[in-house]
Tab-separated table of C-alpha atoms in Angstrom:
chain	number	residue	atom	x	y	z
A	133	MET	CA	107.474	-116.558	63.703
A	134	SER	CA	104.707	-115.939	66.230
A	135	ASN	CA	102.039	-116.073	63.519
A	136	GLY	CA	103.942	-118.445	61.269
A	137	VAL	CA	102.711	-121.781	60.063
A	138	SER	CA	104.794	-124.835	60.852
A	139	ARG	CA	105.632	-127.596	58.402
A	140	ARG	CA	103.445	-129.926	60.490
A	141	VAL	CA	100.415	-127.652	60.033
A	142	PHE	CA	100.906	-127.428	56.246
A	143	LEU	CA	101.473	-131.146	55.777
A	144	GLY	CA	98.602	-131.908	58.101
A	145	LEU	CA	96.273	-129.759	56.007
A	146	ALA	CA	97.402	-131.484	52.826
A	147	ALA	CA	97.014	-134.931	54.405
A	148	ALA	CA	93.560	-134.071	55.687
A	149	GLY	CA	92.429	-133.378	52.137
A	150	LEU	CA	93.688	-136.763	50.911
A	151	ALA	CA	92.701	-139.084	53.767
A	152	THR	CA	89.740	-141.487	53.282
A	153	PRO	CA	88.361	-143.883	55.929
A	154	SER	CA	88.679	-147.641	55.444
A	155	TRP	CA	87.313	-150.553	57.464
A	156	ALA	CA	88.065	-154.290	57.574
A	157	ASN	CA	84.291	-154.930	57.828
A	158	PRO	CA	81.256	-152.875	56.802
A	159	PRO	CA	79.698	-150.685	59.520
A	160	SER	CA	77.140	-152.398	61.744
A	161	ARG	CA	74.611	-149.606	61.194
A	162	SER	CA	73.955	-147.074	58.475
A	163	LEU	CA	75.761	-143.725	58.611
A	164	ARG	CA	73.480	-140.737	58.730
A	165	PRO	CA	74.703	-137.314	57.493
A	166	VAL	CA	75.937	-135.153	60.324
A	167	PRO	CA	75.812	-131.348	60.071
A	168	ARG	CA	79.232	-129.834	59.200
A	169	PRO	CA	80.665	-128.046	62.269
A	170	ASP	CA	81.188	-124.309	61.840
A	171	GLY	CA	84.768	-123.431	60.930
A	172	LEU	CA	85.751	-126.905	59.761
A	173	GLY	CA	88.566	-126.619	57.191
A	174	THR	CA	89.315	-122.977	57.938
A	175	VAL	CA	92.744	-121.784	59.031
A	176	ASN	CA	93.089	-119.395	61.905
A	177	MET	CA	95.503	-116.798	60.525
A	178	PRO	CA	95.688	-113.054	61.234
A	179	GLY	CA	93.934	-110.911	58.630
A	180	ILE	CA	95.754	-108.424	56.435
A	181	GLU	CA	94.553	-105.451	58.468
A	182	ARG	CA	96.002	-106.883	61.661
A	183	LEU	CA	99.286	-107.794	59.973
A	184	LEU	CA	99.618	-104.271	58.600
A	185	ASN	CA	98.802	-102.678	61.947
A	186	ASP	CA	101.265	-104.900	63.823
A	187	ALA	CA	104.075	-104.377	61.290
A	188	GLY	CA	104.615	-100.700	62.063
A	189	VAL	CA	105.487	-99.893	58.441
A	190	SER	CA	104.964	-96.205	57.678
A	191	GLY	CA	103.389	-94.909	54.480
A	192	LYS	CA	101.146	-97.091	52.329
A	193	VAL	CA	101.224	-100.819	51.641
A	194	SER	CA	99.333	-102.273	48.671
A	195	VAL	CA	98.953	-106.034	48.328
A	196	ALA	CA	97.172	-108.531	46.101
A	197	VAL	CA	97.259	-112.322	45.734
A	198	ALA	CA	95.765	-114.278	42.842
A	199	ARG	CA	95.424	-117.904	41.845
A	200	VAL	CA	97.700	-118.951	38.991
A	201	GLY	CA	95.760	-120.182	35.989
A	202	ASP	CA	92.304	-118.641	36.323
A	203	GLY	CA	93.699	-115.298	37.487
A	204	LYS	CA	91.177	-114.823	40.281
A	205	ILE	CA	92.112	-112.200	42.861
A	206	LEU	CA	91.763	-114.010	46.192
A	207	GLU	CA	92.605	-111.156	48.525
A	208	SER	CA	93.818	-107.583	48.315
A	209	HIS	CA	94.347	-104.435	50.330
A	210	GLY	CA	94.810	-100.973	48.826
A	211	ALA	CA	95.724	-102.775	45.597
A	212	GLN	CA	94.305	-100.064	43.332
A	213	SER	CA	96.710	-97.480	44.744
A	214	ALA	CA	99.669	-97.167	42.378
A	215	GLN	CA	102.989	-97.387	44.231
A	216	PRO	CA	106.711	-97.189	43.409
A	217	PRO	CA	107.714	-100.731	42.370
A	218	ALA	CA	111.486	-100.227	42.789
A	219	SER	CA	113.314	-103.177	41.190
A	220	VAL	CA	110.148	-105.249	40.838
A	221	ALA	CA	109.864	-103.234	37.610
A	222	LYS	CA	112.640	-105.469	36.242
A	223	ALA	CA	110.203	-108.401	36.177
A	224	LEU	CA	107.952	-106.467	33.796
A	225	THR	CA	111.020	-105.469	31.762
A	226	ALA	CA	111.975	-109.143	31.497
A	227	LEU	CA	108.559	-110.018	30.039
A	228	TYR	CA	108.845	-107.073	27.638
A	229	ALA	CA	112.316	-108.047	26.424
A	230	LEU	CA	111.369	-111.701	25.994
A	231	ARG	CA	108.332	-110.651	23.941
A	232	TYR	CA	110.205	-108.430	21.464
A	233	LEU	CA	113.712	-109.930	21.415
A	234	GLY	CA	113.031	-113.591	22.223
A	235	PRO	CA	114.772	-115.839	24.776
A	236	SER	CA	117.531	-116.906	22.353
A	237	HIS	CA	118.495	-113.362	21.298
A	238	ARG	CA	122.207	-112.550	21.568
A	239	PHE	CA	123.917	-109.164	21.394
A	240	LEU	CA	126.956	-108.764	19.138
A	241	THR	CA	129.963	-106.507	19.750
A	242	LYS	CA	132.012	-106.136	16.583
A	243	VAL	CA	135.411	-104.872	15.477
A	244	VAL	CA	135.036	-103.365	12.008
A	245	ALA	CA	137.739	-102.383	9.504
A	246	THR	CA	136.669	-99.582	7.136
A	247	GLY	CA	139.458	-100.352	4.663
A	248	PRO	CA	141.126	-103.455	3.220
A	249	LEU	CA	143.847	-105.417	4.974
A	250	LYS	CA	147.262	-105.212	3.293
A	251	ASN	CA	150.281	-106.955	4.763
A	252	GLY	CA	148.480	-107.098	8.108
A	253	VAL	CA	147.699	-103.359	8.202
A	254	VAL	CA	144.124	-102.036	7.993
A	255	GLN	CA	144.047	-99.391	5.249
A	256	GLY	CA	141.449	-97.289	6.996
A	257	ASP	CA	139.903	-96.950	10.455
A	258	LEU	CA	139.310	-99.666	13.034
A	259	VAL	CA	136.008	-99.370	14.885
A	260	LEU	CA	134.870	-101.008	18.135
A	261	ARG	CA	131.135	-101.178	17.472
A	262	GLY	CA	128.800	-101.780	20.418
A	263	GLY	CA	125.685	-103.850	19.912
A	264	GLY	CA	123.892	-103.200	23.179
A	265	ASP	CA	125.466	-106.071	25.144
A	266	PRO	CA	124.890	-105.371	28.866
A	267	THR	CA	127.240	-108.197	29.908
A	268	LEU	CA	130.363	-107.159	27.969
A	269	ASP	CA	133.345	-107.369	30.317
A	270	THR	CA	137.138	-107.101	30.224
A	271	ASN	CA	137.487	-110.825	29.506
A	272	ALA	CA	135.321	-110.431	26.398
A	273	VAL	CA	137.325	-107.403	25.240
A	274	ALA	CA	140.524	-109.427	25.670
A	275	ASP	CA	138.982	-112.164	23.493
A	276	LEU	CA	138.139	-109.570	20.830
A	277	ALA	CA	141.771	-108.398	20.780
A	278	ARG	CA	142.938	-112.006	20.496
A	279	SER	CA	140.540	-112.601	17.595
A	280	LEU	CA	141.830	-109.445	15.907
A	281	LYS	CA	145.345	-110.852	16.036
A	282	ALA	CA	144.117	-114.223	14.749
A	283	ALA	CA	142.519	-112.438	11.769
A	284	GLY	CA	145.981	-111.312	10.705
A	285	VAL	CA	145.783	-107.685	11.828
A	286	THR	CA	149.116	-106.254	12.951
A	287	GLY	CA	148.406	-102.537	12.661
A	288	VAL	CA	145.946	-99.825	11.635
A	289	LYS	CA	146.748	-96.964	9.276
A	290	GLY	CA	143.743	-94.859	10.231
A	291	ARG	CA	141.965	-93.914	13.419
A	292	PHE	CA	140.648	-96.060	16.238
A	293	LEU	CA	136.963	-95.240	16.672
A	294	VAL	CA	134.374	-96.342	19.218
A	295	TRP	CA	130.614	-96.384	18.577
A	296	GLY	CA	127.789	-96.802	21.070
A	297	GLY	CA	124.932	-95.497	18.951
A	298	ALA	CA	122.974	-98.746	18.880
A	299	MET	CA	120.799	-97.151	21.587
A	300	ALA	CA	120.260	-93.760	23.196
A	301	ARG	CA	123.136	-92.353	25.250
A	302	VAL	CA	122.097	-91.577	28.841
A	303	ALA	CA	124.429	-89.763	31.261
A	304	ARG	CA	122.986	-91.553	34.310
A	305	ILE	CA	119.908	-93.646	34.992
A	306	ASP	CA	118.459	-91.404	37.723
A	307	LYS	CA	119.615	-87.855	38.363
A	308	LYS	CA	118.622	-87.934	42.051
A	309	GLN	CA	121.069	-90.685	43.042
A	310	PRO	CA	124.526	-89.862	44.503
A	311	ASP	CA	127.224	-89.228	41.881
A	312	HIS	CA	129.352	-92.115	43.159
A	313	ALA	CA	126.587	-94.771	43.179
A	314	GLY	CA	127.919	-97.645	41.095
A	315	TYR	CA	124.354	-98.775	40.344
A	316	ASN	CA	123.641	-95.478	38.541
A	317	PRO	CA	126.135	-95.286	35.631
A	318	ALA	CA	125.854	-93.927	32.112
A	319	VAL	CA	124.076	-96.080	29.525
A	320	SER	CA	125.243	-96.569	25.950
A	321	GLY	CA	125.152	-99.162	23.200
A	322	LEU	CA	128.804	-99.848	24.084
A	323	SER	CA	129.064	-100.573	27.806
A	324	LEU	CA	131.850	-102.361	29.668
A	325	ASN	CA	131.823	-103.983	33.134
A	326	TYR	CA	128.310	-102.612	33.738
A	327	ASN	CA	129.924	-99.196	33.150
A	328	ARG	CA	131.863	-99.267	36.406
A	329	VAL	CA	135.533	-98.623	37.127
A	330	HIS	CA	137.357	-100.225	40.049
A	331	PHE	CA	138.902	-97.775	42.537
A	332	GLU	CA	141.384	-99.240	45.029
A	333	TRP	CA	143.542	-97.602	47.694
A	334	LYS	CA	146.285	-98.741	50.073
A	335	ARG	CA	148.087	-96.810	52.768
A	336	SER	CA	151.826	-96.413	52.212
A	337	ALA	CA	154.672	-94.718	54.077
A	338	SER	CA	154.142	-91.526	52.079
A	339	GLY	CA	150.345	-91.522	52.046
A	340	TYR	CA	148.140	-93.627	49.771
A	341	VAL	CA	148.658	-95.588	46.580
A	342	THR	CA	145.545	-95.546	44.380
A	343	SER	CA	144.523	-97.234	41.160
A	344	MET	CA	141.621	-97.014	38.697
A	345	ASP	CA	141.258	-100.122	36.570
A	346	ALA	CA	138.850	-102.277	34.554
A	347	ARG	CA	139.531	-105.491	36.403
A	348	SER	CA	138.051	-108.909	35.809
A	349	ASN	CA	138.912	-112.302	37.215
A	350	LYS	CA	141.700	-112.588	34.611
A	351	TYR	CA	142.924	-109.058	33.855
A	352	ARG	CA	143.530	-105.730	35.541
A	353	PRO	CA	144.151	-103.047	32.896
A	354	ASP	CA	144.668	-99.539	34.270
A	355	VAL	CA	142.532	-96.764	32.800
A	356	THR	CA	143.123	-93.040	32.453
A	357	VAL	CA	139.648	-91.991	31.341
A	358	ALA	CA	138.737	-92.009	35.066
A	359	LYS	CA	141.055	-90.259	37.532
A	360	MET	CA	141.079	-90.007	41.328
A	361	LYS	CA	142.541	-87.375	43.662
A	362	ILE	CA	142.662	-87.573	47.471
A	363	SER	CA	141.533	-84.384	49.248
A	364	ASN	CA	142.090	-83.296	52.865
A	365	ARG	CA	138.475	-83.022	54.009
A	366	ASP	CA	135.840	-84.931	55.922
A	367	VAL	CA	132.771	-84.442	53.717
A	368	PRO	CA	131.592	-85.026	51.114
A	369	VAL	CA	133.226	-88.435	50.755
A	370	TYR	CA	133.276	-88.214	46.939
A	371	THR	CA	132.963	-85.453	44.367
A	372	TYR	CA	132.648	-85.847	40.602
A	373	LYS	CA	133.298	-83.548	37.663
A	374	ALA	CA	133.469	-84.166	33.921
A	375	VAL	CA	136.649	-82.583	32.563
A	376	GLY	CA	136.697	-82.786	28.798
A	377	LYS	CA	136.378	-86.477	27.976
A	378	GLU	CA	137.487	-87.695	31.413
A	379	ASP	CA	135.783	-88.512	34.716
A	380	HIS	CA	137.551	-86.659	37.544
A	381	TRP	CA	136.886	-87.862	41.093
A	382	THR	CA	138.045	-86.729	44.504
A	383	VAL	CA	137.742	-88.651	47.758
A	384	ALA	CA	137.998	-87.477	51.366
A	385	ARG	CA	141.196	-88.686	53.020
A	386	SER	CA	139.388	-89.204	56.340
A	387	ALA	CA	137.150	-91.866	54.748
A	388	LEU	CA	139.929	-94.122	53.438
A	389	ALA	CA	141.315	-95.861	56.560
A	390	ASN	CA	144.160	-98.287	55.756
A	391	GLY	CA	142.847	-99.566	52.461
A	392	GLY	CA	139.850	-100.702	50.506
A	393	ALA	CA	138.115	-100.696	47.133
A	394	ARG	CA	134.801	-99.908	45.481
A	395	TRP	CA	133.259	-99.686	42.025
A	396	LEU	CA	132.461	-96.202	40.752
A	397	PRO	CA	130.164	-95.362	37.826
A	398	VAL	CA	131.600	-94.555	34.397
A	399	ARG	CA	130.271	-91.495	32.545
A	400	GLN	CA	132.383	-91.937	29.377
A	401	PRO	CA	131.401	-95.511	28.451
A	402	GLU	CA	132.615	-95.601	24.833
A	403	LEU	CA	136.038	-94.164	25.673
A	404	TYR	CA	136.320	-96.480	28.672
A	405	ALA	CA	135.682	-99.567	26.527
A	406	GLY	CA	137.986	-98.191	23.823
A	407	GLU	CA	140.863	-97.639	26.218
A	408	VAL	CA	140.620	-101.185	27.569
A	409	PHE	CA	140.462	-102.661	24.050
A	410	ARG	CA	143.480	-100.585	23.047
A	411	THR	CA	145.442	-101.969	26.017
A	412	MET	CA	144.481	-105.537	25.157
A	413	ALA	CA	145.363	-105.061	21.491
A	414	ARG	CA	148.783	-103.688	22.464
A	415	SER	CA	149.459	-106.892	24.415
A	416	HIS	CA	149.241	-108.671	21.034
A	417	GLY	CA	151.551	-106.198	19.329
A	418	ILE	CA	148.738	-104.188	17.678
A	419	VAL	CA	149.260	-100.476	18.284
A	420	LEU	CA	146.142	-98.309	18.063
A	421	LYS	CA	145.722	-94.558	18.322
A	422	ALA	CA	143.776	-93.124	21.265
A	423	PRO	CA	140.057	-93.916	20.876
A	424	LYS	CA	137.665	-91.321	19.508
A	425	VAL	CA	133.878	-91.469	19.660
A	426	THR	CA	132.119	-91.574	16.295
A	427	GLN	CA	128.470	-90.585	15.937
A	428	GLY	CA	127.784	-92.249	12.613
A	429	ALA	CA	127.152	-95.994	12.381
A	430	PRO	CA	130.372	-97.452	10.939
A	431	SER	CA	130.338	-99.893	8.048
A	432	GLY	CA	133.064	-102.153	6.740
A	433	THR	CA	134.456	-105.636	7.202
A	434	VAL	CA	133.913	-107.411	10.505
A	435	VAL	CA	137.319	-108.700	11.593
A	436	ALA	CA	136.325	-109.847	15.102
A	437	GLN	CA	133.136	-110.159	17.114
A	438	HIS	CA	131.899	-111.241	20.541
A	439	GLN	CA	128.520	-112.837	21.166
A	440	SER	CA	126.682	-112.357	24.452
A	441	PRO	CA	124.918	-115.146	26.358
A	442	ASP	CA	121.308	-115.720	25.296
A	443	LEU	CA	118.734	-113.240	26.570
A	444	ARG	CA	117.091	-115.713	28.951
A	445	THR	CA	120.432	-116.222	30.736
A	446	ILE	CA	121.040	-112.468	30.820
A	447	LEU	CA	117.607	-111.821	32.333
A	448	LYS	CA	118.035	-114.530	34.959
A	449	GLY	CA	121.230	-112.805	36.102
A	450	MET	CA	119.515	-109.407	36.018
A	451	LEU	CA	116.669	-110.648	38.225
A	452	LYS	CA	119.059	-112.341	40.649
A	453	TYR	CA	121.529	-109.472	41.067
A	454	SER	CA	119.130	-106.633	40.173
A	455	THR	CA	121.563	-104.946	37.765
A	456	ASN	CA	120.053	-101.631	36.723
A	457	ILE	CA	122.086	-101.100	33.568
A	458	THR	CA	121.073	-104.527	32.251
A	459	ALA	CA	117.409	-103.647	32.679
A	460	GLU	CA	117.843	-100.322	30.904
A	461	MET	CA	119.788	-101.798	27.986
A	462	VAL	CA	117.505	-104.771	27.333
A	463	GLY	CA	114.480	-102.517	27.835
A	464	MET	CA	115.688	-100.041	25.223
A	465	ALA	CA	116.601	-102.879	22.854
A	466	ALA	CA	113.057	-104.239	23.211
A	467	SER	CA	111.524	-100.817	22.524
A	468	LEU	CA	113.639	-100.461	19.379
A	469	ALA	CA	112.556	-103.945	18.266
A	470	ARG	CA	108.942	-102.888	18.893
A	471	GLY	CA	109.520	-99.985	16.487
A	472	ALA	CA	109.405	-97.189	19.058
A	473	GLN	CA	111.331	-93.947	18.754
A	474	VAL	CA	113.746	-94.077	21.682
A	475	SER	CA	115.574	-90.896	22.644
A	476	SER	CA	115.794	-91.498	26.396
A	477	LEU	CA	114.990	-94.001	29.104
A	478	LYS	CA	111.681	-92.241	29.666
A	479	THR	CA	110.537	-92.560	26.040
A	480	SER	CA	111.542	-96.228	26.044
A	481	ALA	CA	109.664	-96.815	29.299
A	482	GLN	CA	106.612	-95.118	27.786
A	483	ALA	CA	106.713	-97.656	24.951
A	484	MET	CA	106.793	-100.440	27.558
A	485	ASN	CA	103.892	-98.840	29.457
A	486	LEU	CA	101.839	-98.798	26.257
A	487	TRP	CA	102.613	-102.459	25.596
A	488	ALA	CA	101.729	-103.380	29.200
A	489	ALA	CA	98.374	-101.604	28.862
A	490	GLU	CA	97.499	-103.060	25.462
A	491	THR	CA	98.730	-106.615	26.055
A	492	LEU	CA	98.690	-107.255	29.798
A	493	GLY	CA	95.842	-105.024	30.964
A	494	MET	CA	98.132	-102.869	33.129
A	495	GLN	CA	96.284	-99.634	32.419
A	496	SER	CA	97.886	-97.845	35.388
A	497	ALA	CA	101.548	-98.706	34.709
A	498	ARG	CA	103.566	-95.478	34.720
A	499	LEU	CA	107.258	-96.399	34.612
A	500	VAL	CA	109.932	-93.795	33.895
A	501	ASP	CA	112.694	-96.350	33.266
A	502	HIS	CA	113.177	-100.114	32.984
A	503	SER	CA	115.027	-100.748	36.255
A	504	GLY	CA	112.722	-99.131	38.813
A	505	LEU	CA	115.467	-96.798	40.029
A	506	GLY	CA	113.459	-93.700	39.160
A	507	GLU	CA	111.198	-92.953	42.118
A	508	ALA	CA	108.439	-91.486	39.914
A	509	SER	CA	107.569	-94.960	38.537
A	510	ARG	CA	104.218	-96.435	39.587
A	511	MET	CA	102.511	-99.848	39.363
A	512	ARG	CA	99.356	-101.318	40.912
A	513	ALA	CA	99.545	-104.476	42.995
A	514	ASP	CA	96.289	-105.944	41.657
A	515	GLU	CA	97.244	-105.395	38.018
A	516	PHE	CA	100.668	-106.957	38.407
A	517	ALA	CA	99.412	-109.902	40.464
A	518	LEU	CA	96.956	-110.663	37.653
A	519	VAL	CA	99.754	-110.491	35.077
A	520	LEU	CA	101.823	-112.945	37.118
A	521	ALA	CA	98.790	-115.231	37.512
A	522	GLN	CA	98.354	-115.663	33.749
A	523	ALA	CA	99.538	-119.159	32.948
A	524	SER	CA	101.431	-118.001	29.840
A	525	GLN	CA	103.367	-115.336	31.743
A	526	GLN	CA	103.974	-117.668	34.677
A	527	LYS	CA	105.645	-120.243	32.437
A	528	VAL	CA	107.957	-117.580	31.028
A	529	LEU	CA	108.843	-115.662	34.181
A	530	GLN	CA	108.773	-118.074	37.122
A	531	PRO	CA	111.766	-120.211	36.008
A	532	ILE	CA	114.081	-117.191	35.893
A	533	LEU	CA	113.027	-115.563	39.157
A	534	LYS	CA	115.176	-115.754	42.265
A	535	ASP	CA	114.461	-118.132	45.145
A	536	ILE	CA	113.447	-116.083	48.190
A	537	ALA	CA	114.447	-117.597	51.536
A	538	LEU	CA	111.908	-117.528	54.349
A	539	ARG	CA	113.178	-117.143	57.915
A	540	GLY	CA	112.414	-118.452	61.365
A	541	ASP	CA	111.869	-116.543	64.615
A	542	ASN	CA	115.644	-116.327	65.124
A	543	GLY	CA	116.110	-114.473	61.833
A	544	ARG	CA	117.957	-117.357	60.211
A	545	VAL	CA	116.941	-118.991	56.967
A	546	ASN	CA	114.441	-121.774	57.613
A	547	LYS	CA	115.533	-124.477	55.172
A	548	GLY	CA	112.626	-126.681	56.205
A	549	HIS	CA	109.926	-124.104	55.531
A	550	PRO	CA	107.040	-125.739	53.640
A	551	LEU	CA	106.556	-122.781	51.295
A	552	GLU	CA	108.703	-122.034	48.274
A	553	VAL	CA	108.827	-118.478	46.969
A	554	LYS	CA	110.255	-117.321	43.644
A	555	ALA	CA	110.034	-113.577	43.285
A	556	LYS	CA	111.665	-110.248	42.490
A	557	THR	CA	112.568	-107.923	45.304
A	558	GLY	CA	112.565	-104.152	45.087
A	559	THR	CA	114.313	-101.842	47.532
A	560	LEU	CA	114.858	-98.100	47.658
A	561	HIS	CA	115.094	-95.959	50.778
A	562	PHE	CA	111.592	-96.132	52.314
A	563	VAL	CA	110.364	-98.342	49.460
A	564	SER	CA	110.119	-102.127	49.713
A	565	ALA	CA	108.402	-104.356	47.158
A	566	LEU	CA	108.143	-108.070	46.432
A	567	ALA	CA	106.243	-109.878	43.675
A	568	GLY	CA	106.263	-113.437	42.436
A	569	TYR	CA	104.957	-116.917	43.169
A	570	ILE	CA	104.152	-119.080	46.213
A	571	SER	CA	104.007	-122.860	46.106
A	572	GLY	CA	103.988	-125.558	48.768
A	573	PRO	CA	102.546	-128.929	49.772
A	574	GLY	CA	99.026	-127.921	48.717
A	575	ASN	CA	97.655	-127.946	45.179
A	576	THR	CA	97.227	-124.211	44.634
A	577	GLU	CA	99.911	-121.978	43.170
A	578	LEU	CA	99.637	-118.311	44.005
A	579	ALA	CA	100.869	-115.130	42.380
A	580	PHE	CA	101.278	-112.035	44.538
A	581	ALA	CA	102.452	-108.434	44.562
A	582	ILE	CA	103.360	-106.359	47.623
A	583	PHE	CA	104.213	-102.681	47.143
A	584	GLY	CA	105.073	-100.554	50.170
A	585	ALA	CA	106.340	-96.974	50.199
A	586	ASP	CA	106.637	-93.978	52.478
A	587	VAL	CA	106.728	-91.380	49.711
A	588	SER	CA	106.822	-88.397	52.071
A	589	ALA	CA	109.931	-89.793	53.790
A	590	ARG	CA	111.640	-90.157	50.402
A	591	GLU	CA	110.752	-86.603	49.436
A	592	ARG	CA	112.567	-85.332	52.528
A	593	LEU	CA	115.877	-86.901	51.431
A	594	ILE	CA	118.418	-84.321	50.367
A	595	GLY	CA	122.142	-84.373	49.624
A	596	PRO	CA	124.224	-86.770	51.748
A	597	ASP	CA	121.046	-87.997	53.507
A	598	ARG	CA	120.126	-89.901	50.331
A	599	GLU	CA	122.836	-92.514	50.893
A	600	ARG	CA	122.184	-93.642	54.480
A	601	PRO	CA	119.075	-91.838	55.712
A	602	LYS	CA	117.958	-92.263	59.297
A	603	GLY	CA	115.140	-94.764	59.653
A	604	ALA	CA	115.583	-96.426	56.243
A	605	ARG	CA	117.051	-99.658	57.620
A	606	THR	CA	114.253	-99.982	60.168
A	607	TYR	CA	111.658	-99.421	57.438
A	608	ASN	CA	113.241	-102.095	55.253
A	609	SER	CA	113.520	-104.617	58.098
A	610	ARG	CA	109.890	-104.198	59.116
A	611	SER	CA	108.767	-104.443	55.493
A	612	LYS	CA	110.611	-107.739	54.976
A	613	LYS	CA	109.002	-109.240	58.083
A	614	LEU	CA	105.566	-108.070	56.936
A	615	GLN	CA	106.106	-109.603	53.498
A	616	GLN	CA	106.885	-112.993	55.017
A	617	LYS	CA	103.833	-112.874	57.280
A	618	LEU	CA	101.617	-112.075	54.300
A	619	ILE	CA	103.131	-114.937	52.308
A	620	GLU	CA	102.576	-117.356	55.192
A	621	ARG	CA	98.989	-116.186	55.573
A	622	TRP	CA	98.253	-116.734	51.888
A	623	GLY	CA	100.029	-120.081	51.837
A	624	ALA	CA	97.914	-121.339	54.719
A	625	VAL	CA	94.537	-119.816	53.844
A	626	TYR	CA	94.639	-120.610	50.132
A	627	ARG	CA	96.371	-124.003	50.425
A	628	ALA	CA	99.598	-123.252	48.603
């Protein structure tokens, strides 16, 4: 980059700090102190103001960088202005979940029999009981059905019930997102495949062949709780309507081309999981009635159960792939463990805000969910940079953050870049955030937060414009370049 710092410069700076003169013989005359030249040891890097002016990023940009350990703010700009954090909020959610659930916590999904087992037949109902596992997938459901068979179950006299009441039921994470956004599904204590259904289409001689299934790398069970119809129109591309207990979709024929696939959000999560479990059980000769949602917490004998990965592993995946539903589910689980009354994502986020204020000093945190998808959420760059700079938080969070690649002038990843960055990204239309850690050949580790948003541009988004609005890609591209320039400035000036 034009203002970038080469590996030679960084290593040279580090070497300069370590070098000491040595002579074969003592000097022939005494050495008198010489006045230190002005500017010795300083690094000529553009200031924040110049970087911001040159970047051409609209709206407001708030930045702060602090030294890890003593938590001293080294530099900031507009850092007291609360901004939308987008998915950077997930980093705070990770700290929250680790505090109240613990890194070794595992979620349990259970199959419960409400009556005794006689000659292989359950003399009562069979219940698929969700335990808040955000990673439950079709493979795990298949394992549950296999375990049910291994327990000696061959049939069920009563009903087949599904329960997701371990946490509040939410129809969608953010009401402003497009209906067909796979990152904005329903949330429930029983969630399967991140509450997404796989829609696939192929052109045939008579039109199109479509399928809706709950596929994994091993299985591809069809589902009927979500249905698709092709309509002769150009726009909108998708429409959604809840019909009874089913998700009914339509798609514009003009948008299909010869074939393709995409994941669509599920709005009936308990019935979706129940239908897939019923299919898997049938493959083992166990015939179940159609699933029905039960509101009361079922009790009985556990005949099969699935255990999730440990929470630390779950959070590392969440931070890497930025899965919204994972953030919401672990966030609500943490709020419940804290003892909060959780009736919605907003009330759970309020419990997290209170914890952040009381424990971390984030007095201005105003999150409306745990994923950062809701655009009304706000965080301050200086407050979050200080949280990241605390040695105790750094030890917990840094190891599970994603490696962020820095790029050269040609736009390609610079594998030889002297700086290493582990951080969480955050991206919405006209919102771009990055927060995490900078390390390099120097002896100073830095924590930083960069929040940028053009709120007025977001407020102008309506209808179809929300999916691919004009100017959003340019905003994001410029923001990413600015973020790297800021990181390189801090790495050079503060000896990362």
